[in-house]
Amino acid sequence: MLTLEDALERLLARARPTADEEVPLGDATGRVLADPRVVAPLDVPPFANSAMDGFALRSADTPGRLRVVAEVTAGMDGLPATSAGEAVRIMTGAPIPPGADAVVALEDAHESDGSVEVPLAPTGAFVRLAGSDTSAGTEVSLRGVLGPAAIAVLASFGLDRVRVRRRPTVAILSTGDELVEPGQQLRSGQIYDSNAIALAAAVAEAGGAAHHLGRVADTRAGVEEALRAGAGFDLVVSSGGVSVGRHDHVREVLEQAGGLDFWRIAVQPGKPLAVGELGGTLVIGLPGNPVSALVTFELFVRPLIRAMLGLAGDGRPRLFARPTERMAKDPSRRAFLRVTARLEAGEMIARSAGGQGSAQLRPLAEANALLVVPEGEEAADPGRSYEAIIVGELS
Ligand code: AMP
Ligand code: MG
């Protein structure tokens, strides 16, 4: 059995960054810039403007009573000049008129009969200078998945299109004679295919684009044909059929028709994970048990998709949490226990989300973290804290 680190290293060595493409800025949320370094093409803000509604004036005239000679609104062009002894009524975001070097806020001023009484205002008070956020030519680093603030910076530069990495395309295949599409009638012995839709959701969450190859019966020929249908995608992810059963064909197909890189990893759940290629396309055979499939996706496929996007790691926050109870595990493997992590009386606590079996899906859905209990330990010990990978909302 390979350790998680060794398996991940071998897998990530196969990651090729995807090419870039141009998208409208409005579609760039959740995408990753092809080049995270963006040079500001202009000053932001482009001109000195007022940070408050109030009066623009000369600092040297304060404190005192000044004549209100004009008004400047946001967006205004052709500004009135401010001379000694004068004030100009100004709105937030409006350009500072020539001659003025400070603003007194409306609430600190007393206006009456065409003049205004103002307190002492130092030079630059409530004035946002041109480029005071970002000056033209500054290199801004917008690493990682683009969120609203990064998009706002790009918009403030006047950009309406950006170059981003193409989403890695991931073909998803379910193997198993017992599987039925949700919405159809179950016959005896059958179960619904929950992996396909779950893995597609996980692909999207990781930044990839999922395509369904469908379900395939447990025959050697059928599995090979279905896996070959994934040619042309960046990655094929199958579930099921990678164990040692007589009807588990995924590993066999990789071994005989393509290339098997490695199989079996010392993680719990998810030992029988297979990685290889078929017809030049990278194939990851995840175990069929739904918890194993999603946890191994989290540990291996998510970092792989991110590596294809030029991103490091899995992008998940981590913290330390103490289990409230002993949770048994296989000492030969590193366990990823499904827990609910929560701050209680100043301490991060991890409660078992329920049964830890690899087919027990509900606790995974109700958990918000995977508690990492190392190889060599027989159980999670309530006497100490463990690393917790946060996969859901903390409340
Ligand atoms: P396998 O890895 O094919 O031996 O499957 C292990 C377990 O996972 C079996 O109980 C399967 O019925 C179940 N399983 C396999 N594929 C899926 C799937 N797509 N959705 C839900 N359960 C599955
Ligand atoms: Mg199966």
Short mmCIF file of C-alpha atoms and ligand atoms in Angstrom, two decimals:
data_model
loop_
_atom_site.label_atom_id
_atom_site.label_comp_id
_atom_site.label_asym_id
_atom_site.label_seq_id
_atom_site.Cartn_x
_atom_site.Cartn_y
_atom_site.Cartn_z
CA MET A 1 0.00 0.00 0.00
CA LEU A 2 1.24 3.47 -0.89
CA THR A 3 1.10 6.31 1.60
CA LEU A 4 -1.18 9.21 0.77
CA GLU A 5 1.83 11.49 0.15
CA ASP A 6 3.53 9.06 -2.26
CA ALA A 7 0.31 8.41 -4.17
CA LEU A 8 -0.51 12.09 -4.38
CA GLU A 9 2.99 12.96 -5.57
CA ARG A 10 2.79 10.35 -8.33
CA LEU A 11 -0.64 11.53 -9.33
CA LEU A 12 0.21 15.24 -9.36
CA ALA A 13 3.29 14.53 -11.46
CA ARG A 14 0.80 13.68 -14.21
CA ALA A 15 -1.06 16.99 -13.96
CA ARG A 16 -0.72 19.22 -17.02
CA PRO A 17 -2.01 22.78 -16.65
CA THR A 18 -4.92 23.42 -18.99
CA ALA A 19 -4.66 26.02 -21.75
CA ASP A 20 -6.15 29.45 -21.22
CA GLU A 21 -9.23 31.04 -22.72
CA GLU A 22 -10.83 34.46 -22.64
CA VAL A 23 -14.16 34.94 -20.85
CA PRO A 24 -16.35 37.95 -20.10
CA LEU A 25 -15.54 39.30 -16.64
CA GLY A 26 -19.11 38.54 -15.58
CA ASP A 27 -18.45 34.84 -16.14
CA ALA A 28 -15.08 34.79 -14.35
CA THR A 29 -16.31 34.13 -10.80
CA GLY A 30 -14.93 30.80 -9.64
CA ARG A 31 -12.37 30.75 -12.45
CA VAL A 32 -8.59 31.10 -12.14
CA LEU A 33 -6.60 33.76 -14.00
CA ALA A 34 -4.15 32.37 -16.55
CA ASP A 35 -1.64 34.84 -15.13
CA PRO A 36 -2.42 35.96 -11.57
CA ARG A 37 -0.22 39.08 -11.91
CA VAL A 38 -2.24 41.94 -13.31
CA VAL A 39 -0.67 45.35 -13.93
CA ALA A 40 -2.99 48.23 -13.10
CA PRO A 41 -3.54 50.11 -16.39
CA LEU A 42 -4.68 53.28 -14.59
CA ASP A 43 -4.78 54.94 -11.21
CA VAL A 44 -7.56 53.70 -8.93
CA PRO A 45 -9.25 55.98 -8.14
CA PRO A 46 -8.42 57.81 -11.39
CA PHE A 47 -8.71 61.30 -9.80
CA ALA A 48 -8.63 62.85 -6.33
CA ASN A 49 -12.14 62.69 -4.87
CA SER A 50 -14.02 63.26 -1.67
CA ALA A 51 -14.45 60.49 0.89
CA MET A 52 -17.42 62.27 2.46
CA ASP A 53 -20.39 64.45 1.72
CA GLY A 54 -19.28 67.87 2.95
CA PHE A 55 -17.29 70.92 1.90
CA ALA A 56 -14.10 71.07 -0.14
CA LEU A 57 -11.86 73.94 0.97
CA ARG A 58 -8.33 75.09 1.64
CA SER A 59 -6.91 73.66 4.85
CA ALA A 60 -5.15 76.98 5.53
CA ASP A 61 -8.58 78.68 5.79
CA THR A 62 -9.68 76.44 8.70
CA PRO A 63 -11.06 76.84 11.27
CA GLY A 64 -13.32 79.66 10.11
CA ARG A 65 -16.39 80.78 8.23
CA LEU A 66 -16.18 80.33 4.44
CA ARG A 67 -18.36 81.42 1.56
CA VAL A 68 -20.12 78.50 -0.23
CA VAL A 69 -19.54 79.27 -3.90
CA ALA A 70 -20.53 76.13 -5.79
CA GLU A 71 -21.50 72.47 -5.60
CA VAL A 72 -19.68 69.43 -7.04
CA THR A 73 -21.52 66.15 -7.58
CA ALA A 74 -20.13 62.70 -8.39
CA GLY A 75 -19.38 62.32 -12.10
CA MET A 76 -19.13 66.07 -12.66
CA ASP A 77 -16.72 67.51 -15.17
CA GLY A 78 -15.56 71.18 -15.57
CA LEU A 79 -15.03 71.96 -11.90
CA PRO A 80 -15.33 75.31 -10.14
CA ALA A 81 -12.06 76.50 -8.60
CA THR A 82 -11.85 77.07 -4.84
CA SER A 83 -10.16 80.29 -3.85
CA ALA A 84 -9.09 81.55 -0.43
CA GLY A 85 -12.04 82.01 1.90
CA GLU A 86 -14.29 79.80 -0.22
CA ALA A 87 -15.85 76.37 0.18
CA VAL A 88 -17.49 74.12 -2.41
CA ARG A 89 -20.29 71.80 -1.36
CA ILE A 90 -19.13 68.28 -2.41
CA MET A 91 -20.58 64.76 -2.57
CA THR A 92 -18.81 61.47 -1.85
CA GLY A 93 -16.87 60.38 -4.93
CA ALA A 94 -17.03 63.81 -6.56
CA PRO A 95 -13.70 65.25 -7.87
CA ILE A 96 -11.87 67.63 -5.54
CA PRO A 97 -12.08 71.07 -7.22
CA PRO A 98 -8.81 72.83 -8.11
CA GLY A 99 -7.49 74.89 -5.22
CA ALA A 100 -9.11 72.75 -2.50
CA ASP A 101 -6.91 70.39 -0.46
CA ALA A 102 -9.24 69.13 2.28
CA VAL A 103 -12.85 68.19 2.96
CA VAL A 104 -14.91 68.88 6.07
CA ALA A 105 -17.71 66.39 6.60
CA LEU A 106 -21.27 67.69 6.46
CA GLU A 107 -21.90 66.63 10.06
CA ASP A 108 -18.97 68.78 11.29
CA ALA A 109 -20.02 71.89 9.35
CA HIS A 110 -22.74 74.46 10.05
CA GLU A 111 -24.09 76.05 6.91
CA SER A 112 -26.31 79.13 6.94
CA ASP A 113 -26.98 82.12 4.70
CA GLY A 114 -24.54 81.09 1.94
CA SER A 115 -21.61 80.46 4.23
CA VAL A 116 -20.33 77.61 6.36
CA GLU A 117 -18.61 77.44 9.74
CA VAL A 118 -15.91 74.72 9.71
CA PRO A 119 -13.49 73.30 12.29
CA LEU A 120 -9.76 72.80 11.71
CA ALA A 121 -9.17 70.46 8.73
CA PRO A 122 -5.64 69.19 8.07
CA THR A 123 -4.39 69.03 4.48
CA GLY A 124 -5.70 65.91 2.79
CA ALA A 125 -8.58 65.35 5.23
CA PHE A 126 -11.22 63.12 3.58
CA VAL A 127 -9.43 63.44 0.24
CA ARG A 128 -8.86 60.14 -1.62
CA LEU A 129 -5.87 60.87 -3.85
CA ALA A 130 -5.57 59.52 -7.40
CA GLY A 131 -4.02 56.04 -7.21
CA SER A 132 -4.41 55.90 -3.42
CA ASP A 133 -5.95 52.41 -3.75
CA THR A 134 -3.73 51.19 -6.61
CA SER A 135 -1.47 53.39 -8.71
CA ALA A 136 -1.05 52.83 -12.45
CA GLY A 137 1.69 50.28 -13.18
CA THR A 138 1.35 48.45 -9.85
CA GLU A 139 1.42 44.66 -10.16
CA VAL A 140 -1.53 43.17 -8.34
CA SER A 141 -1.56 39.48 -7.41
CA LEU A 142 -4.95 37.82 -7.88
CA ARG A 143 -4.08 34.22 -7.08
CA GLY A 144 -6.54 31.44 -6.57
CA VAL A 145 -10.18 31.15 -7.47
CA LEU A 146 -11.62 34.54 -8.42
CA GLY A 147 -14.13 35.84 -5.89
CA PRO A 148 -16.21 39.01 -5.86
CA ALA A 149 -13.41 41.29 -4.57
CA ALA A 150 -10.90 40.14 -7.21
CA ILE A 151 -13.55 40.57 -9.92
CA ALA A 152 -14.21 44.08 -8.58
CA VAL A 153 -10.49 44.96 -8.87
CA LEU A 154 -10.46 43.78 -12.50
CA ALA A 155 -13.59 45.81 -13.23
CA SER A 156 -12.02 48.88 -11.56
CA PHE A 157 -9.18 48.50 -14.09
CA GLY A 158 -11.78 48.79 -16.84
CA LEU A 159 -11.35 45.18 -17.98
CA ASP A 160 -14.43 43.48 -19.41
CA ARG A 161 -12.73 40.25 -20.52
CA VAL A 162 -10.03 38.21 -18.79
CA ARG A 163 -7.85 35.23 -19.67
CA VAL A 164 -8.54 32.28 -17.39
CA ARG A 165 -7.53 28.64 -17.33
CA ARG A 166 -9.85 26.33 -19.18
CA ARG A 167 -11.80 24.18 -16.73
CA PRO A 168 -10.32 20.67 -16.72
CA THR A 169 -12.83 18.32 -18.36
CA VAL A 170 -13.65 15.26 -16.28
CA ALA A 171 -15.59 12.31 -17.67
CA ILE A 172 -17.50 10.37 -15.02
CA LEU A 173 -18.37 6.70 -15.23
CA SER A 174 -20.23 4.44 -12.80
CA THR A 175 -19.62 0.70 -12.92
CA GLY A 176 -21.97 -1.92 -11.49
CA ASP A 177 -24.80 -4.21 -12.61
CA GLU A 178 -26.82 -3.08 -9.59
CA LEU A 179 -27.00 0.61 -10.47
CA VAL A 180 -30.11 2.48 -11.52
CA GLU A 181 -30.51 6.13 -12.50
CA PRO A 182 -32.34 8.16 -9.80
CA GLY A 183 -35.94 8.73 -10.87
CA GLN A 184 -36.30 5.20 -12.27
CA GLN A 185 -38.00 2.27 -10.54
CA LEU A 186 -35.75 0.01 -8.44
CA ARG A 187 -36.03 -3.74 -8.89
CA SER A 188 -34.93 -6.09 -6.15
CA GLY A 189 -31.17 -6.15 -5.75
CA GLN A 190 -30.73 -2.74 -7.31
CA ILE A 191 -29.61 0.58 -5.79
CA TYR A 192 -29.55 4.11 -7.12
CA ASP A 193 -26.34 5.39 -8.68
CA SER A 194 -25.45 8.14 -6.22
CA ASN A 195 -21.77 8.32 -7.13
CA ALA A 196 -22.13 9.78 -10.62
CA ILE A 197 -24.07 12.82 -9.54
CA ALA A 198 -21.99 13.27 -6.37
CA LEU A 199 -18.70 13.11 -8.26
CA ALA A 200 -19.99 15.56 -10.89
CA ALA A 201 -20.85 17.96 -8.07
CA ALA A 202 -17.40 17.48 -6.54
CA VAL A 203 -15.76 18.11 -9.94
CA ALA A 204 -17.65 21.38 -10.30
CA GLU A 205 -16.78 22.39 -6.74
CA ALA A 206 -13.10 21.73 -7.46
CA GLY A 207 -13.20 23.95 -10.57
CA GLY A 208 -13.58 21.29 -13.28
CA ALA A 209 -16.27 20.62 -15.89
CA ALA A 210 -18.01 17.26 -15.46
CA HIS A 211 -19.41 15.11 -18.29
CA HIS A 212 -21.38 11.95 -17.67
CA LEU A 213 -20.31 8.83 -19.53
CA GLY A 214 -23.18 6.93 -17.89
CA ARG A 215 -23.33 3.54 -16.20
CA VAL A 216 -21.68 0.38 -17.38
CA ALA A 217 -22.33 -3.25 -16.47
CA ASP A 218 -19.64 -5.35 -14.84
CA THR A 219 -18.13 -6.94 -17.95
CA ARG A 220 -14.51 -6.66 -18.99
CA ALA A 221 -15.43 -5.55 -22.53
CA GLY A 222 -18.10 -3.10 -21.38
CA VAL A 223 -15.79 -1.44 -18.87
CA GLU A 224 -12.99 -1.09 -21.42
CA GLU A 225 -15.32 0.40 -24.03
CA ALA A 226 -16.80 2.83 -21.51
CA LEU A 227 -13.39 3.95 -20.24
CA ARG A 228 -12.23 4.47 -23.83
CA ALA A 229 -15.17 6.81 -24.36
CA GLY A 230 -13.32 9.14 -22.02
CA ALA A 231 -10.57 9.77 -24.61
CA GLY A 232 -10.28 13.48 -25.27
CA PHE A 233 -11.16 14.51 -21.73
CA ASP A 234 -8.47 15.75 -19.38
CA LEU A 235 -9.38 13.03 -16.92
CA VAL A 236 -11.67 10.01 -16.53
CA VAL A 237 -13.01 9.26 -13.06
CA SER A 238 -14.80 5.96 -12.58
CA SER A 239 -16.33 4.53 -9.45
CA GLY A 240 -16.61 0.90 -8.45
CA GLY A 241 -14.97 -2.19 -9.84
CA VAL A 242 -11.47 -1.52 -8.54
CA SER A 243 -11.44 -4.05 -5.74
CA VAL A 244 -10.49 -7.72 -5.80
CA GLY A 245 -13.93 -9.13 -6.69
CA ARG A 246 -14.34 -11.41 -9.70
CA HIS A 247 -16.41 -8.71 -11.40
CA ASP A 248 -14.10 -5.78 -10.69
CA HIS A 249 -12.69 -4.89 -14.10
CA VAL A 250 -11.40 -1.33 -13.95
CA ARG A 251 -7.94 -2.16 -12.66
CA GLU A 252 -7.68 -5.14 -14.99
CA VAL A 253 -8.53 -3.00 -18.03
CA LEU A 254 -5.90 -0.42 -17.05
CA GLU A 255 -3.34 -3.15 -16.47
CA GLN A 256 -4.00 -5.01 -19.70
CA ALA A 257 -5.14 -2.35 -22.17
CA GLY A 258 -3.47 0.80 -20.87
CA GLY A 259 -1.07 1.32 -18.01
CA LEU A 260 -1.67 0.96 -14.29
CA ASP A 261 0.49 3.38 -12.34
CA PHE A 262 -0.53 2.37 -8.84
CA TRP A 263 -3.30 0.74 -6.87
CA ARG A 264 -4.15 0.53 -3.18
CA ILE A 265 -3.42 3.42 -0.87
CA ALA A 266 -3.15 3.38 2.91
CA VAL A 267 -6.21 5.53 3.54
CA GLN A 268 -9.51 4.74 5.25
CA PRO A 269 -11.99 4.88 3.62
CA GLY A 270 -10.79 4.23 0.11
CA LYS A 271 -7.96 1.72 -0.01
CA PRO A 272 -8.63 0.28 -3.50
CA LEU A 273 -7.99 3.39 -5.60
CA ALA A 274 -6.41 2.80 -9.01
CA VAL A 275 -4.54 5.32 -11.14
CA GLY A 276 -3.39 4.73 -14.69
CA GLU A 277 -4.01 5.64 -18.30
CA LEU A 278 -5.94 4.30 -21.24
CA GLY A 279 -5.31 5.52 -24.76
CA GLY A 280 -3.22 8.35 -23.33
CA THR A 281 -6.02 9.64 -21.05
CA LEU A 282 -5.47 9.75 -17.31
CA VAL A 283 -7.91 7.44 -15.49
CA ILE A 284 -8.63 7.40 -11.78
CA GLY A 285 -10.65 4.42 -10.62
CA LEU A 286 -12.31 5.34 -7.34
CA PRO A 287 -13.83 2.70 -5.06
CA GLY A 288 -17.58 2.15 -5.38
CA ASN A 289 -18.61 2.64 -1.79
CA PRO A 290 -20.10 6.13 -1.78
CA VAL A 291 -18.11 7.45 1.17
CA SER A 292 -14.88 5.99 -0.20
CA ALA A 293 -15.61 7.51 -3.61
CA LEU A 294 -16.17 11.01 -2.25
CA VAL A 295 -13.37 10.95 0.33
CA THR A 296 -10.81 9.69 -2.19
CA PHE A 297 -12.06 12.30 -4.63
CA GLU A 298 -11.39 14.90 -1.94
CA LEU A 299 -7.90 13.55 -1.23
CA PHE A 300 -6.73 12.88 -4.77
CA VAL A 301 -8.96 14.18 -7.54
CA ARG A 302 -9.61 17.61 -6.05
CA PRO A 303 -5.89 18.46 -5.73
CA LEU A 304 -5.35 17.06 -9.25
CA ILE A 305 -8.04 19.27 -10.80
CA ARG A 306 -6.60 22.24 -8.91
CA ALA A 307 -3.09 21.41 -10.13
CA MET A 308 -4.45 21.44 -13.69
CA LEU A 309 -5.74 24.94 -12.90
CA GLY A 310 -2.32 25.95 -11.59
CA LEU A 311 -3.49 25.94 -7.97
CA ALA A 312 -1.63 24.29 -5.10
CA GLY A 313 -3.13 21.98 -2.50
CA ASP A 314 -6.78 21.20 -1.93
CA GLY A 315 -7.81 24.73 -1.00
CA ARG A 316 -9.48 23.53 2.22
CA PRO A 317 -9.01 25.22 5.57
CA ARG A 318 -7.57 23.06 8.33
CA LEU A 319 -7.66 23.32 12.07
CA PHE A 320 -7.06 21.14 15.07
CA ALA A 321 -10.03 19.53 16.79
CA ARG A 322 -10.39 17.14 19.72
CA PRO A 323 -12.70 14.16 19.31
CA THR A 324 -15.37 13.83 22.00
CA GLU A 325 -15.23 10.05 21.88
CA ARG A 326 -12.92 7.22 20.92
CA MET A 327 -13.43 6.30 17.27
CA ALA A 328 -11.89 3.03 16.17
CA LYS A 329 -9.97 2.77 12.90
CA ASP A 330 -7.64 0.49 10.97
CA PRO A 331 -4.12 1.03 12.41
CA SER A 332 -2.47 0.25 9.07
CA ARG A 333 -4.13 3.19 7.33
CA ARG A 334 -4.64 6.92 7.81
CA ALA A 335 -8.28 7.52 8.66
CA PHE A 336 -10.46 10.41 7.54
CA LEU A 337 -13.30 10.25 10.03
CA ARG A 338 -16.55 12.06 9.31
CA VAL A 339 -17.07 14.55 12.10
CA THR A 340 -18.87 17.73 13.00
CA ALA A 341 -16.28 20.26 14.11
CA ARG A 342 -17.48 23.06 16.32
CA LEU A 343 -16.03 25.66 18.69
CA GLU A 344 -17.25 24.90 22.21
CA ALA A 345 -16.05 26.88 25.23
CA GLY A 346 -13.01 28.08 23.32
CA GLU A 347 -11.99 24.66 22.06
CA MET A 348 -12.51 23.00 18.66
CA ILE A 349 -14.43 19.81 19.28
CA ALA A 350 -15.03 17.02 16.76
CA ARG A 351 -18.16 14.88 17.20
CA SER A 352 -18.60 11.74 15.19
CA ALA A 353 -21.20 12.49 12.53
CA GLY A 354 -22.45 8.90 12.77
CA GLY A 355 -21.38 5.46 11.53
CA GLN A 356 -17.91 5.49 10.01
CA GLY A 357 -18.56 2.69 7.51
CA SER A 358 -17.56 3.43 3.93
CA ALA A 359 -21.12 2.86 2.73
CA GLN A 360 -22.67 5.16 5.34
CA LEU A 361 -23.34 8.21 3.24
CA ARG A 362 -25.61 10.19 5.55
CA PRO A 363 -22.91 10.94 8.18
CA LEU A 364 -20.68 12.28 5.38
CA ALA A 365 -23.45 14.63 4.29
CA GLU A 366 -24.02 15.77 7.88
CA ALA A 367 -20.31 16.17 8.67
CA ASN A 368 -18.41 19.40 8.09
CA ALA A 369 -14.91 17.99 8.53
CA LEU A 370 -12.69 14.99 8.02
CA LEU A 371 -10.67 14.22 11.14
CA VAL A 372 -7.25 12.90 10.14
CA VAL A 373 -6.07 10.10 12.42
CA PRO A 374 -2.58 8.87 11.46
CA GLU A 375 -1.32 5.42 10.56
CA GLY A 376 -0.21 3.46 13.63
CA GLU A 377 -3.12 4.58 15.79
CA GLU A 378 -6.01 2.27 16.58
CA ALA A 379 -8.52 4.97 17.35
CA ALA A 380 -9.09 8.67 17.56
CA ASP A 381 -8.15 9.53 21.14
CA PRO A 382 -10.31 12.07 23.01
CA GLY A 383 -7.18 13.04 24.98
CA ARG A 384 -5.66 14.95 22.08
CA SER A 385 -6.43 17.01 19.00
CA TYR A 386 -6.09 15.99 15.37
CA GLU A 387 -5.92 17.83 12.09
CA ALA A 388 -9.42 18.42 10.70
CA ILE A 389 -9.98 19.18 7.02
CA ILE A 390 -12.92 21.53 6.84
CA VAL A 391 -15.20 20.46 3.98
CA GLY A 392 -18.46 22.11 5.03
CA GLU A 393 -19.76 25.09 6.96
CA LEU A 394 -18.54 25.72 10.49
CA SER A 395 -21.31 26.77 12.81
P1 AMP B 1 -17.47 -1.96 -5.82
O1 AMP B 1 -16.33 -1.02 -5.57
O2 AMP B 1 -17.89 -1.98 -7.23
O3 AMP B 1 -17.18 -3.31 -5.29
O4 AMP B 1 -18.69 -1.38 -5.00
C1 AMP B 1 -18.63 -1.29 -3.61
C2 AMP B 1 -19.97 -0.91 -3.05
O5 AMP B 1 -20.34 0.37 -3.53
C3 AMP B 1 -21.10 -1.83 -3.44
O6 AMP B 1 -21.97 -1.96 -2.35
C4 AMP B 1 -21.77 -1.11 -4.58
O7 AMP B 1 -23.12 -1.44 -4.72
C5 AMP B 1 -21.61 0.32 -4.15
N1 AMP B 1 -21.58 1.20 -5.31
C6 AMP B 1 -20.79 1.04 -6.38
N2 AMP B 1 -21.01 2.01 -7.29
C7 AMP B 1 -21.96 2.81 -6.77
C8 AMP B 1 -22.62 3.97 -7.23
N3 AMP B 1 -22.33 4.50 -8.42
N4 AMP B 1 -23.56 4.55 -6.43
C9 AMP B 1 -23.85 4.01 -5.23
N5 AMP B 1 -23.26 2.91 -4.74
C10 AMP B 1 -22.33 2.29 -5.50
MG MG B 2 -19.20 -2.98 -8.35
#
